[in-house]
Amino acid sequence: MVNRRHIRIKVMQSVYAILQSKSDDLTKEEKFLLFNIKKTTELYVLQLLLMVEVRNLALEHIEIKKKKYLATQEDINPNLKFINNRLIQSVTDSPEIKDYVSGSKLIDWKENREYVRILLDELIESELYKDYLNDEEDSFYKDRTFILEFFKSIVAPNEKLFDYYESLNLSWVDDYPLVNTNVMKVIKQMDSGDVFTLRQLKVKEDDEEFLVDLFRKTILHQQEFTAEIDAKTPNWDTERIADMDMILIKMALTEFLYFPSIPTKVTINEYIEIAKDYSTKKSSYFINGVLDKLLKEYNKSGRLKKIGRGLL
């Protein structure tokens, strides 16, 4: 689930943090960086469990209505299509999610019912919910389609839920779009009889190695890169260059020189795109210009050592 761009963003944030704090404890920051990446799995599980709790709260409402003194026929014999949704049940039945929950200190949605109620109320008022209950077709496909649309149109865009996650873990602000995209992707791939797994969330060994190497090498060579950037920006005082721009340029230079299997075009494109989201409006042009100058210099001096064709 965690892709290379997401890894670069996490490294960028850790480089910024260690430079701002002027700490020299790389090992401590590396551990925190790896911990932060793995917390993404927690957010993924919480989003799945939230939908389960919406279903559970709906069931509680049904049981309360049954006990009303003047219960209607609809109260006594309610439509249980949502309660029996097969996709939701596949989350509930997942051994891997059960093991993860038992081994982690996750938010207990039963104690945070406000967000569950908000989502259930919005769902009940929606045409999506009414159409689903009134649809005579009862199949896994219909259940899956409904849950996918419920998550896409009601859960994922909920601002109060987003603010709540942000208050719990600031790094989840960046993780939220990635996690939601992957939840929807996994739902689309589910077939009848499948249960949710967490295999797709595990950080690959080579990605973890890339994360640690990129962070460590950027920090170890950052002073050297500062001098090189200064030489290519004679009209700019170093202090006038945005901190985030400097970090992104230094990370790109690290990839140029110390990651021989990553094409330079890929590196440049990745950091230009990250700059668009995390720095100033003109940063992407500035970063592209500096990287272009330094890339030409590295090629001319023979410092660039890329492996394989088409990597320059």
Short mmCIF file of C-alpha atoms in Angstrom, two decimals:
data_model
loop_
_atom_site.label_atom_id
_atom_site.label_comp_id
_atom_site.label_asym_id
_atom_site.label_seq_id
_atom_site.Cartn_x
_atom_site.Cartn_y
_atom_site.Cartn_z
CA MET A 1 0.00 0.00 0.00
CA VAL A 2 2.80 2.44 0.91
CA ASN A 3 4.29 3.62 -2.38
CA ARG A 4 7.62 5.32 -3.07
CA ARG A 5 6.12 8.82 -3.22
CA HIS A 6 4.58 8.34 0.20
CA ILE A 7 7.95 7.13 1.49
CA ARG A 8 9.64 10.23 0.07
CA ILE A 9 7.09 12.45 1.83
CA LYS A 10 7.70 10.69 5.15
CA VAL A 11 11.47 11.06 4.71
CA MET A 12 11.04 14.74 3.81
CA GLN A 13 9.13 15.32 7.04
CA SER A 14 11.74 13.51 9.13
CA VAL A 15 14.62 15.38 7.48
CA TYR A 16 12.83 18.65 8.20
CA ALA A 17 12.24 17.62 11.83
CA ILE A 18 15.84 16.59 12.52
CA LEU A 19 17.29 19.71 10.86
CA GLN A 20 14.93 21.99 12.77
CA SER A 21 15.73 20.30 16.08
CA LYS A 22 19.46 20.24 15.27
CA SER A 23 19.57 16.70 16.63
CA ASP A 24 22.33 14.28 15.63
CA ASP A 25 20.54 11.13 16.81
CA LEU A 26 19.88 9.49 13.43
CA THR A 27 19.05 6.11 14.95
CA LYS A 28 16.26 7.55 17.08
CA GLU A 29 14.76 9.41 14.11
CA GLU A 30 15.02 6.33 11.89
CA LYS A 31 13.05 4.29 14.42
CA PHE A 32 10.40 6.99 14.59
CA LEU A 33 10.26 7.12 10.78
CA LEU A 34 9.67 3.35 10.53
CA PHE A 35 7.09 3.54 13.32
CA ASN A 36 5.26 6.31 11.46
CA ILE A 37 5.11 4.27 8.26
CA LYS A 38 3.65 1.30 10.10
CA LYS A 39 1.00 3.48 11.78
CA THR A 40 -0.58 3.74 8.32
CA THR A 41 -1.86 0.18 8.81
CA GLU A 42 -3.63 1.30 11.98
CA LEU A 43 -5.51 4.01 10.11
CA TYR A 44 -6.53 1.48 7.45
CA VAL A 45 -7.92 -0.92 10.06
CA LEU A 46 -9.75 1.90 11.86
CA GLN A 47 -11.51 2.92 8.65
CA LEU A 48 -12.70 -0.64 8.10
CA LEU A 49 -13.81 -1.08 11.72
CA LEU A 50 -15.68 2.21 11.57
CA MET A 51 -17.99 0.80 8.91
CA VAL A 52 -18.52 -2.28 11.06
CA GLU A 53 -19.51 -0.05 13.98
CA VAL A 54 -21.95 1.88 11.78
CA ARG A 55 -23.60 -1.46 11.01
CA ASN A 56 -23.59 -2.40 14.71
CA LEU A 57 -25.19 0.89 15.71
CA ALA A 58 -27.87 0.40 13.05
CA LEU A 59 -28.61 -3.00 14.61
CA GLU A 60 -28.91 -1.43 18.06
CA HIS A 61 -31.47 1.05 16.71
CA ILE A 62 -33.46 -1.82 15.21
CA GLU A 63 -33.52 -3.72 18.52
CA ILE A 64 -34.69 -0.61 20.38
CA LYS A 65 -37.55 -0.04 17.90
CA LYS A 66 -38.70 -3.64 18.34
CA LYS A 67 -39.23 -2.97 22.05
CA LYS A 68 -41.35 0.14 21.56
CA TYR A 69 -44.76 0.00 23.21
CA LEU A 70 -46.50 0.93 19.97
CA ALA A 71 -44.14 -0.82 17.60
CA THR A 72 -45.20 -0.82 13.98
CA GLN A 73 -45.05 -3.81 11.69
CA GLU A 74 -41.93 -2.30 10.12
CA ASP A 75 -40.38 -2.01 13.59
CA ILE A 76 -41.11 -5.66 14.36
CA ASN A 77 -40.00 -6.98 10.97
CA PRO A 78 -37.26 -4.58 9.85
CA ASN A 79 -35.29 -4.69 6.64
CA LEU A 80 -32.00 -6.38 7.64
CA LYS A 81 -30.21 -6.03 4.34
CA PHE A 82 -27.59 -3.61 5.71
CA ILE A 83 -27.22 -5.60 8.94
CA ASN A 84 -26.49 -8.75 6.93
CA ASN A 85 -24.19 -7.06 4.41
CA ARG A 86 -21.68 -9.68 3.31
CA LEU A 87 -18.84 -7.24 2.72
CA ILE A 88 -19.12 -5.85 6.25
CA GLN A 89 -19.23 -9.40 7.59
CA SER A 90 -16.00 -10.23 5.75
CA VAL A 91 -14.28 -7.50 7.76
CA THR A 92 -15.75 -8.85 11.00
CA ASP A 93 -14.64 -12.40 10.15
CA SER A 94 -11.08 -11.50 9.13
CA PRO A 95 -8.54 -13.40 11.31
CA GLU A 96 -5.77 -10.94 10.44
CA ILE A 97 -7.82 -7.93 11.46
CA LYS A 98 -8.85 -9.69 14.69
CA ASP A 99 -5.20 -10.45 15.47
CA TYR A 100 -4.18 -6.87 14.68
CA VAL A 101 -6.89 -5.44 16.94
CA SER A 102 -6.01 -7.76 19.83
CA GLY A 103 -2.34 -6.82 19.57
CA SER A 104 -2.83 -3.07 19.20
CA LYS A 105 -4.21 -0.26 21.30
CA LEU A 106 -6.73 0.91 18.76
CA ILE A 107 -9.43 3.53 19.18
CA ASP A 108 -12.56 1.91 20.57
CA TRP A 109 -15.34 3.22 18.33
CA LYS A 110 -17.85 2.16 20.99
CA GLU A 111 -16.36 4.91 23.17
CA ASN A 112 -16.27 7.37 20.28
CA ARG A 113 -19.86 6.92 19.12
CA GLU A 114 -20.20 10.54 17.98
CA TYR A 115 -18.46 9.77 14.68
CA VAL A 116 -20.33 6.51 14.21
CA ARG A 117 -23.65 8.31 14.72
CA ILE A 118 -22.72 11.09 12.29
CA LEU A 119 -21.99 8.56 9.55
CA LEU A 120 -25.07 6.44 10.28
CA ASP A 121 -27.37 9.48 10.26
CA GLU A 122 -25.96 10.65 6.94
CA LEU A 123 -26.24 7.16 5.50
CA ILE A 124 -29.87 6.69 6.56
CA GLU A 125 -30.85 10.02 4.99
CA SER A 126 -29.15 9.19 1.70
CA GLU A 127 -30.82 7.93 -1.47
CA LEU A 128 -28.01 5.38 -1.63
CA TYR A 129 -29.29 3.67 1.53
CA LYS A 130 -32.96 3.80 0.52
CA ASP A 131 -32.25 2.39 -2.94
CA TYR A 132 -30.12 -0.39 -1.46
CA LEU A 133 -32.81 -1.50 0.99
CA ASN A 134 -35.49 -1.39 -1.69
CA ASP A 135 -33.46 -3.32 -4.24
CA GLU A 136 -34.90 -6.83 -4.49
CA GLU A 137 -31.62 -8.32 -5.67
CA ASP A 138 -29.73 -9.83 -2.74
CA SER A 139 -26.15 -10.66 -3.73
CA PHE A 140 -22.56 -10.16 -2.71
CA TYR A 141 -22.10 -7.91 -5.75
CA LYS A 142 -24.89 -5.57 -4.56
CA ASP A 143 -23.50 -5.59 -1.01
CA ARG A 144 -20.01 -4.74 -2.26
CA THR A 145 -21.24 -1.99 -4.57
CA PHE A 146 -23.23 -0.41 -1.74
CA ILE A 147 -20.35 -0.45 0.76
CA LEU A 148 -17.94 0.94 -1.83
CA GLU A 149 -20.25 3.88 -2.50
CA PHE A 150 -20.96 4.34 1.22
CA PHE A 151 -17.25 4.59 1.92
CA LYS A 152 -16.50 6.76 -1.10
CA SER A 153 -19.32 9.28 -0.69
CA ILE A 154 -19.92 9.38 3.09
CA VAL A 155 -17.01 7.98 5.12
CA ALA A 156 -13.92 9.19 3.23
CA PRO A 157 -14.99 12.84 2.72
CA ASN A 158 -16.32 13.40 6.25
CA GLU A 159 -14.51 16.48 7.60
CA LYS A 160 -15.25 15.84 11.27
CA LEU A 161 -13.78 12.36 11.01
CA PHE A 162 -10.69 13.76 9.24
CA ASP A 163 -10.24 16.40 11.97
CA TYR A 164 -10.53 13.70 14.63
CA TYR A 165 -7.83 11.58 13.03
CA GLU A 166 -5.62 14.65 12.68
CA SER A 167 -5.98 15.33 16.41
CA LEU A 168 -4.82 11.78 17.16
CA ASN A 169 -1.85 11.62 14.81
CA LEU A 170 -0.64 14.54 12.71
CA SER A 171 1.08 12.23 10.21
CA TRP A 172 -2.32 10.74 9.33
CA VAL A 173 -3.12 13.95 7.44
CA ASP A 174 -0.82 12.69 4.67
CA ASP A 175 -1.83 9.06 5.12
CA TYR A 176 -5.58 9.66 4.89
CA PRO A 177 -5.93 9.95 1.08
CA LEU A 178 -3.60 6.99 0.53
CA VAL A 179 -5.45 4.80 3.03
CA ASN A 180 -8.87 5.69 1.63
CA THR A 181 -7.72 4.94 -1.91
CA ASN A 182 -6.48 1.53 -0.80
CA VAL A 183 -9.64 0.72 1.16
CA MET A 184 -11.67 1.35 -2.00
CA LYS A 185 -9.22 -0.62 -4.12
CA VAL A 186 -9.43 -3.64 -1.81
CA ILE A 187 -13.24 -3.47 -1.63
CA LYS A 188 -13.42 -3.50 -5.44
CA GLN A 189 -11.25 -6.63 -5.54
CA MET A 190 -13.25 -8.59 -2.98
CA ASP A 191 -15.19 -11.64 -4.13
CA SER A 192 -17.79 -13.73 -2.34
CA GLY A 193 -16.09 -15.82 0.35
CA ASP A 194 -13.05 -13.56 0.62
CA VAL A 195 -11.99 -12.05 3.93
CA PHE A 196 -9.89 -8.95 4.42
CA THR A 197 -6.16 -9.41 4.91
CA LEU A 198 -3.37 -7.02 5.84
CA ARG A 199 -0.74 -8.50 3.52
CA GLN A 200 -1.06 -5.66 1.04
CA LEU A 201 -0.24 -3.16 3.81
CA LYS A 202 3.14 -4.54 4.79
CA VAL A 203 6.08 -2.36 3.77
CA LYS A 204 8.27 -4.32 1.35
CA GLU A 205 11.80 -5.04 2.50
CA ASP A 206 13.34 -3.04 -0.36
CA ASP A 207 11.01 -0.10 0.33
CA GLU A 208 11.98 -0.08 3.99
CA GLU A 209 15.65 -0.17 2.97
CA PHE A 210 15.01 2.71 0.54
CA LEU A 211 13.32 4.74 3.28
CA VAL A 212 16.18 4.36 5.77
CA ASP A 213 18.94 4.86 3.17
CA LEU A 214 17.31 7.95 1.68
CA PHE A 215 16.87 9.52 5.11
CA ARG A 216 20.36 8.71 6.39
CA LYS A 217 22.24 9.65 3.21
CA THR A 218 20.34 12.91 2.81
CA ILE A 219 21.29 13.92 6.36
CA LEU A 220 24.91 12.80 6.06
CA HIS A 221 25.47 14.69 2.79
CA GLN A 222 23.23 17.69 3.38
CA GLN A 223 26.05 20.17 4.16
CA GLU A 224 27.90 19.13 1.03
CA PHE A 225 24.72 19.62 -1.00
CA THR A 226 24.16 23.06 0.54
CA ALA A 227 27.47 24.23 -0.96
CA GLU A 228 26.58 22.80 -4.37
CA ILE A 229 23.14 24.42 -4.35
CA ASP A 230 24.71 27.77 -3.36
CA ALA A 231 27.02 27.54 -6.37
CA LYS A 232 24.07 27.09 -8.72
CA THR A 233 21.94 29.84 -7.17
CA PRO A 234 24.33 32.85 -7.05
CA ASN A 235 21.45 35.31 -7.04
CA TRP A 236 19.82 33.64 -4.06
CA ASP A 237 20.83 33.93 -0.43
CA THR A 238 20.54 30.44 1.11
CA GLU A 239 18.30 31.83 3.83
CA ARG A 240 15.86 33.08 1.18
CA ILE A 241 15.36 29.59 -0.22
CA ALA A 242 12.39 27.87 1.44
CA ASP A 243 13.46 25.17 3.90
CA MET A 244 11.25 22.60 2.19
CA ASP A 245 12.73 23.44 -1.24
CA MET A 246 16.25 22.89 0.10
CA ILE A 247 15.27 19.56 1.60
CA LEU A 248 13.57 18.34 -1.58
CA ILE A 249 16.58 19.34 -3.70
CA LYS A 250 18.96 17.57 -1.30
CA MET A 251 16.83 14.42 -1.33
CA ALA A 252 16.81 14.47 -5.14
CA LEU A 253 20.60 14.92 -5.23
CA THR A 254 20.91 11.96 -2.86
CA GLU A 255 18.94 9.84 -5.31
CA PHE A 256 21.06 11.11 -8.23
CA LEU A 257 24.32 10.08 -6.60
CA TYR A 258 23.56 7.22 -4.23
CA PHE A 259 20.65 5.31 -5.78
CA PRO A 260 22.03 4.01 -9.10
CA SER A 261 18.88 2.08 -10.07
CA ILE A 262 16.49 5.06 -9.90
CA PRO A 263 16.22 6.98 -13.21
CA THR A 264 16.98 10.68 -12.87
CA LYS A 265 13.76 11.57 -14.69
CA VAL A 266 11.76 9.65 -12.09
CA THR A 267 13.57 11.46 -9.27
CA ILE A 268 13.01 14.91 -10.78
CA ASN A 269 9.33 14.27 -11.52
CA GLU A 270 8.68 12.90 -8.02
CA TYR A 271 10.16 15.88 -6.21
CA ILE A 272 8.50 18.40 -8.50
CA GLU A 273 5.12 16.80 -7.72
CA ILE A 274 5.82 16.73 -3.99
CA ALA A 275 6.84 20.40 -4.10
CA LYS A 276 3.46 21.30 -5.62
CA ASP A 277 1.72 19.95 -2.52
CA TYR A 278 4.19 20.86 0.22
CA SER A 279 5.96 24.06 -0.77
CA THR A 280 5.28 27.39 -2.50
CA LYS A 281 3.56 27.94 -5.86
CA LYS A 282 6.86 28.63 -7.65
CA SER A 283 8.86 25.94 -5.86
CA SER A 284 8.44 23.28 -8.53
CA TYR A 285 10.00 25.57 -11.17
CA PHE A 286 12.84 26.56 -8.88
CA ILE A 287 13.59 22.96 -7.88
CA ASN A 288 13.46 21.80 -11.50
CA GLY A 289 15.91 24.52 -12.54
CA VAL A 290 18.44 23.75 -9.80
CA LEU A 291 18.25 19.99 -10.36
CA ASP A 292 18.68 20.43 -14.10
CA LYS A 293 21.88 22.47 -13.61
CA LEU A 294 23.36 20.03 -11.09
CA LEU A 295 22.40 17.00 -13.17
CA LYS A 296 24.31 18.41 -16.16
CA GLU A 297 27.31 19.07 -13.93
CA TYR A 298 27.23 15.54 -12.48
CA ASN A 299 27.04 14.06 -15.97
CA LYS A 300 29.91 16.19 -17.22
CA SER A 301 32.15 15.39 -14.23
CA GLY A 302 31.32 11.67 -14.30
CA ARG A 303 29.89 11.67 -10.77
CA LEU A 304 26.58 10.22 -11.95
CA LYS A 305 26.73 6.42 -11.90
CA LYS A 306 23.44 4.94 -13.01
CA ILE A 307 22.95 1.25 -13.72
CA GLY A 308 21.05 0.09 -16.81
CA ARG A 309 19.80 1.77 -19.94
CA GLY A 310 17.54 4.81 -19.90
CA LEU A 311 18.35 5.73 -16.32
CA LEU A 312 19.91 9.13 -16.95
#
